[in-house]
Tab-separated table of C-alpha atoms in Angstrom:
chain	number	residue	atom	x	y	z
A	6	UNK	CA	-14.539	-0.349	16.017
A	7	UNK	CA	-12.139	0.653	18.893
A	8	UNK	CA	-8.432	1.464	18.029
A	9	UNK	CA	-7.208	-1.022	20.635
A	10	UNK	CA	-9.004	-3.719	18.447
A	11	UNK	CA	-7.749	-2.711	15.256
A	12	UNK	CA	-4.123	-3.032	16.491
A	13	UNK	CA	-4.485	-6.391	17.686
A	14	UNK	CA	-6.289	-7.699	15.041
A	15	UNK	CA	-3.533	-6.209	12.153
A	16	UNK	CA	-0.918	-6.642	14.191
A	17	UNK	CA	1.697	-7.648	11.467
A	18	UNK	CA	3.105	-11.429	12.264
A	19	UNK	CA	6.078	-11.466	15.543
A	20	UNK	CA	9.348	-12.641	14.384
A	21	UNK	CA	9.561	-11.129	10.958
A	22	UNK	CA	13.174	-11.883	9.374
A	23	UNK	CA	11.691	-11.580	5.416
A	24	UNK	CA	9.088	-8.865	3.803
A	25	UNK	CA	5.740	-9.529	4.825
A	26	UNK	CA	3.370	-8.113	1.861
A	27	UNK	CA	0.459	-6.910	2.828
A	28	UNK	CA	-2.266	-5.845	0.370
A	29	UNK	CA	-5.219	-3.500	1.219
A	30	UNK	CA	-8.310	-2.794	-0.829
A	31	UNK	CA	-11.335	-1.951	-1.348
A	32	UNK	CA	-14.737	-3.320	-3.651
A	33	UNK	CA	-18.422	-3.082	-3.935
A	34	UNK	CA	-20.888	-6.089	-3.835
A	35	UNK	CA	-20.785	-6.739	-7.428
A	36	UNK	CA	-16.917	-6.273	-7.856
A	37	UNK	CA	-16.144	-2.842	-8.770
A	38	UNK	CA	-13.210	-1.042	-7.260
A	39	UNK	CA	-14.149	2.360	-8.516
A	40	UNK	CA	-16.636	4.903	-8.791
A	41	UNK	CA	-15.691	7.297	-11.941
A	42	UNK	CA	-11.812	6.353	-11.295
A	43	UNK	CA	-11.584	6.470	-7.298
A	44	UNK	CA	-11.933	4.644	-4.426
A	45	UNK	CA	-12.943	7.036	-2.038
A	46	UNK	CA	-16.794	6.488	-2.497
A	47	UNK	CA	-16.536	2.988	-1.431
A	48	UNK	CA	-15.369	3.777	1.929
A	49	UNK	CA	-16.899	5.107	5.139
A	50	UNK	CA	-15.441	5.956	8.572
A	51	UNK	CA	-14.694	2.947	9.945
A	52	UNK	CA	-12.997	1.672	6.364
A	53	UNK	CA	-10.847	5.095	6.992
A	54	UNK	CA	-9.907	3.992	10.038
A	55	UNK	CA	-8.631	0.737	8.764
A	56	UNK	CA	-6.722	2.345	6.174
A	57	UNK	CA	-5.081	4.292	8.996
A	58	UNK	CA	-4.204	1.514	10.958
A	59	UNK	CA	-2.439	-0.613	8.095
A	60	UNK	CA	-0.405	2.458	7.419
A	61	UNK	CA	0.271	3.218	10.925
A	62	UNK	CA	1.633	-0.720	11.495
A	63	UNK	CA	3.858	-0.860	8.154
A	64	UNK	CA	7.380	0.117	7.552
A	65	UNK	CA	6.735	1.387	4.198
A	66	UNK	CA	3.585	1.620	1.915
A	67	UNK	CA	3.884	0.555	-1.835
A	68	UNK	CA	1.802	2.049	-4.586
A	69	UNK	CA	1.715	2.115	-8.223
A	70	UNK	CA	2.355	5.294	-10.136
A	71	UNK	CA	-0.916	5.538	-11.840
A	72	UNK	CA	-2.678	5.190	-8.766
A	73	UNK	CA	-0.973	8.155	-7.630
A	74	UNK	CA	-2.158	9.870	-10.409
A	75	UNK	CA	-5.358	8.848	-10.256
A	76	UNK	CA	-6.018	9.207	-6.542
A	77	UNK	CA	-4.221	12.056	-6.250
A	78	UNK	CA	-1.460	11.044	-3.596
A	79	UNK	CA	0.186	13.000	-1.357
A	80	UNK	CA	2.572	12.335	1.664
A	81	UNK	CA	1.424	9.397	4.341
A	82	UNK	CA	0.008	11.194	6.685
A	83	UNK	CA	-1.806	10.146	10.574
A	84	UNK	CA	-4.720	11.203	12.591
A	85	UNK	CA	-2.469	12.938	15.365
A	86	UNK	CA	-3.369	9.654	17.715
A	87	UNK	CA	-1.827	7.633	15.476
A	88	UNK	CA	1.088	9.685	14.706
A	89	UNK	CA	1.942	9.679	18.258
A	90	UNK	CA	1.153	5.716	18.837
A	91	UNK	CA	3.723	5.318	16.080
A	92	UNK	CA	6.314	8.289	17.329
A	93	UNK	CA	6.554	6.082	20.958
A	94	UNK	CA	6.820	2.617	18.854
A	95	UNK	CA	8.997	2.974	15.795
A	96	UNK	CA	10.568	7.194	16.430
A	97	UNK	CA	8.866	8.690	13.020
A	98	UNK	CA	5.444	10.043	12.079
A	99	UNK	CA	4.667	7.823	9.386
A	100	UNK	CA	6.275	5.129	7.085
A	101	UNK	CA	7.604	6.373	3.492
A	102	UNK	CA	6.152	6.544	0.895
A	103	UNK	CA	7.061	3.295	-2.211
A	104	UNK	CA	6.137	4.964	-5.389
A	105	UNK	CA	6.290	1.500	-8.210
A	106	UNK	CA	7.210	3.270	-11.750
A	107	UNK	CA	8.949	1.426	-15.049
A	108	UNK	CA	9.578	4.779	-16.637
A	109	UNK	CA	10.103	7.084	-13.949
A	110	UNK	CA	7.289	9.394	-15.166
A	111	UNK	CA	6.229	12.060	-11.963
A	112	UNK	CA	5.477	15.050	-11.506
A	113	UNK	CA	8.658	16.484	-9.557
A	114	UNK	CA	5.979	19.053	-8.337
A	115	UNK	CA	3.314	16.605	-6.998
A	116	UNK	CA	2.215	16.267	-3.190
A	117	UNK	CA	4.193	13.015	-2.585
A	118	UNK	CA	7.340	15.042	-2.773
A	119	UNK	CA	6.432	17.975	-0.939
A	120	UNK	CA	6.392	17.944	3.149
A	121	UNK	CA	6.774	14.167	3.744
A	122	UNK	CA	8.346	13.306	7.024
A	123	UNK	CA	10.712	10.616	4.964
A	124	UNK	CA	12.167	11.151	1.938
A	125	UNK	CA	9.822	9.028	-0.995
A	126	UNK	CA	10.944	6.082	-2.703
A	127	UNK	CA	10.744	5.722	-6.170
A	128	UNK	CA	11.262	2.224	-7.136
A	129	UNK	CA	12.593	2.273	-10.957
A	130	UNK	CA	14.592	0.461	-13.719
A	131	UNK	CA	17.770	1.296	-15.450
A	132	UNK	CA	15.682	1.918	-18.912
A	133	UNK	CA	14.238	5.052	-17.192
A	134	UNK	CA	15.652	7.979	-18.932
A	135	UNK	CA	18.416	9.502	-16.580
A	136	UNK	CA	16.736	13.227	-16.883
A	137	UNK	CA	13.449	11.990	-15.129
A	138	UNK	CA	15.484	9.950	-12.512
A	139	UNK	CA	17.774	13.439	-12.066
A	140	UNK	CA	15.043	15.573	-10.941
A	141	UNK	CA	13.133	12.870	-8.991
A	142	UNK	CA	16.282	12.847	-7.179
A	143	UNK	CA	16.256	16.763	-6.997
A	144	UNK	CA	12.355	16.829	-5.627
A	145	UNK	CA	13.837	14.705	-2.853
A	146	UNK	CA	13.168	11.306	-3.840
A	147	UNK	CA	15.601	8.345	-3.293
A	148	UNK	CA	16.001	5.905	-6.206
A	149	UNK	CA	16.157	2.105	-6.212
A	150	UNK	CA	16.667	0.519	-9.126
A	151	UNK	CA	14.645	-2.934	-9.834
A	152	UNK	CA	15.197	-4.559	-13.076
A	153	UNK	CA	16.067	-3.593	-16.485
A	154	UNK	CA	12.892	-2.821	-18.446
A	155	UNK	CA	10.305	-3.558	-16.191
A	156	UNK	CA	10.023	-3.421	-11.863
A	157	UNK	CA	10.908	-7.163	-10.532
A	158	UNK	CA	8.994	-6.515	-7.021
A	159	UNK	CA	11.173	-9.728	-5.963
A	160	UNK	CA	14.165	-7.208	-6.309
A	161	UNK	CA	12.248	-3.999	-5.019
A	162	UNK	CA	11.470	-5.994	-1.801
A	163	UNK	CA	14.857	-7.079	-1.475
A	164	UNK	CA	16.041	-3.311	-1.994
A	165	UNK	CA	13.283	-2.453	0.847
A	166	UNK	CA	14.446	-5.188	3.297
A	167	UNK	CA	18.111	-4.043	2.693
A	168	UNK	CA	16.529	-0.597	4.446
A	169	UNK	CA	15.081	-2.204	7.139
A	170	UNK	CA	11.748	-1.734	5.740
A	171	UNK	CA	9.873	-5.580	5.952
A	172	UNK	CA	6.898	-4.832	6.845
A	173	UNK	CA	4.909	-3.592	3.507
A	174	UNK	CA	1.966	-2.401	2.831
A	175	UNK	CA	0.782	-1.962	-0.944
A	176	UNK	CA	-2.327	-0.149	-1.935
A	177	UNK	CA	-2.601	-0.590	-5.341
A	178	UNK	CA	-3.037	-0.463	-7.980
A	179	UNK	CA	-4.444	-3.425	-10.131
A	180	UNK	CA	-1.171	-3.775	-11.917
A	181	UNK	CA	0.978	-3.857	-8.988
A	182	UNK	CA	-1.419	-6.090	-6.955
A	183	UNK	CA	-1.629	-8.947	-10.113
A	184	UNK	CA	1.968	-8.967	-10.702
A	185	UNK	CA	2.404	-9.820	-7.027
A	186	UNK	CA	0.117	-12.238	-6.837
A	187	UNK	CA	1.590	-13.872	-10.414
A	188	UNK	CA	4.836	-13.393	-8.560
A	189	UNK	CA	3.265	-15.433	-5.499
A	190	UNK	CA	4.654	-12.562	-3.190
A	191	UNK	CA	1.104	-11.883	-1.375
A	192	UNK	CA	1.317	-12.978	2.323
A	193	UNK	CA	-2.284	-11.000	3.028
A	194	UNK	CA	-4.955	-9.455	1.551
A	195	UNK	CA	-7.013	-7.174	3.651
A	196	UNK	CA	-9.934	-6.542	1.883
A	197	UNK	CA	-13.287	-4.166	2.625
A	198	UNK	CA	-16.567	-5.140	1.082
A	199	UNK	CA	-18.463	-1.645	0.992
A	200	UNK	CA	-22.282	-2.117	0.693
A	201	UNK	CA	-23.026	-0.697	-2.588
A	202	UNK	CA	-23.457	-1.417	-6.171
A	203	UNK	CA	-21.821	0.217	-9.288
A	204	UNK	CA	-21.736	-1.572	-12.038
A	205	UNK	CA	-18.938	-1.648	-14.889
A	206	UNK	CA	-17.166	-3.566	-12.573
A	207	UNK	CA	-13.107	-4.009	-12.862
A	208	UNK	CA	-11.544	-7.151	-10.264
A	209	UNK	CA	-8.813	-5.522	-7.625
A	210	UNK	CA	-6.679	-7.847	-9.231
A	211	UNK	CA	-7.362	-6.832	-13.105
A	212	UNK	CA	-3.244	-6.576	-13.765
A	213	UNK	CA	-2.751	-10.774	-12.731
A	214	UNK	CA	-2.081	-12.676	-15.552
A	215	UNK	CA	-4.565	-14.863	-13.997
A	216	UNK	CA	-4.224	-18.503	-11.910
A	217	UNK	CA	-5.781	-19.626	-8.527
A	218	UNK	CA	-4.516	-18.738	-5.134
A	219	UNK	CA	-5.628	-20.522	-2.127
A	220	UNK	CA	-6.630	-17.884	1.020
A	221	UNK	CA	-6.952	-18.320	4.526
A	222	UNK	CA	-9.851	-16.331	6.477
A	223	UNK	CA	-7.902	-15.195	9.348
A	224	UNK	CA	-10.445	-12.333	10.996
A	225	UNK	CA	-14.007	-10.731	9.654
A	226	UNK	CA	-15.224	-7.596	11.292
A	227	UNK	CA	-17.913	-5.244	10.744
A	228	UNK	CA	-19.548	-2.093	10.996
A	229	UNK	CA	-22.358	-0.372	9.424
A	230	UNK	CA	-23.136	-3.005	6.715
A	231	UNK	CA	-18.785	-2.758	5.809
A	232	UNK	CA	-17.358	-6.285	6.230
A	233	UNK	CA	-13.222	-6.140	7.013
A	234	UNK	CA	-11.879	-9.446	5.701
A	235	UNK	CA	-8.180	-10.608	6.652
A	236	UNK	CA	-6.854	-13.620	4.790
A	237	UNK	CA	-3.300	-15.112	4.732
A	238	UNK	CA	-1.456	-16.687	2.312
A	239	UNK	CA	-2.980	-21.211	2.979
């Protein structure tokens, strides 16, 4: 797949005035999301270069704090092409990164704090006790505060669009995804199909209370027995 093609085809809709929530992921034939807790065996190079792409089109890229755990985040960070597509379109490296998180519970110390070419969001409530928000704030992070007890993404997306940041990109994980699709706040899904089996298999969405959601096939590529689905919200 050519980088030319992959911009027009996720090109993010003209005339945005509202957050536009993109989702990205990735699952085997039979459903599974994981191999032994990560993604990363279900991709390839051309699902990479996907991944790139989204990231390289958003304003900000939202993720859950267990799957920063559990994929070991660190910083968004471009193939240098990319990097300098975006420097000449937008005037930074790469969007920030939206860390989703009830309790506040990081690691000051992990790789999402360290190096990032804009500061890291952590999206949070007021329960969260004030010593873990303190030295998020310390590591560099900047706070927005979303609900009570638990993170209302309706709010967090608000807080984002009061940045500037509309265009979003989330990338997991399953609790984050359901609760926007229970919310009804999923405009696109862009989802990989990776040619393999595994078995013990978990839905992308495992985290939505449940309900049916009506989809819109909007483009299908392929390479190397991967098929790259985009639907929209019907």
């Amino acid at each position: 797949m050519r980088e030319e093609e992959l911009s027009d085809v996720y090109a993010y809709p003209d005339g945005l005035a509202a957050p536009y929530v993109r989702v990205n992921g990735i699952m085997a034939l039979d459903g599974a999301v994981a191999v032994h807790g990560v993604s990363g065996p279900l991709g390839s190079r051309s699902d990479r270069a996907v991944y790139d792409e989204l990231r390289q089109l958003a304003d900000v890229v939202v993720v859950g704090s267990g799957t920063v755990r559990s994929e070991q985040y660190g910083t968004v960070r471009l193939p240098p092409e990319l990097r300098e597509r975006r420097m000449r379109r937008c005037g930074d490296e790469a969007p920030p990164l939206a860390i989703i998180t009830a309790s506040a519970d990081l690691d000051p110390l992990s790789p999402v704090f360290s190096g990032a070419s804009a500061a890291p969001l952590v999206i949070t409530t007021e329960s969260a006790p004030a010593w873990r928000r303190r030295r998020l704030q310390d590591a560099g992070a900047v706070l927005l505060i979303a609900g009570q007890e638990r993170v209302e993404l309706s709010v967090a997306l608000s807080s984002l669009e009061r940045r500037g940041l509309i265009k979003v990109l989330c990338e997991g994980g399953p609790r984050v995804l359901g609760q926007l699709v229970d919310e009804g706040l999923v405009d696109e899904l862009c989802l990989t199909l990776s040619p393999h089996l595994v078995g013990g298999a978990t839905s992308l969405l495992a985290g939505a209370a449940g309900g049916f959601r009506a989809m819109r096939l909007e483009g299908l590529l392929t390479d190397s027995g991967f098929l790259f689905a985009r639907y929209r919200r019907a």
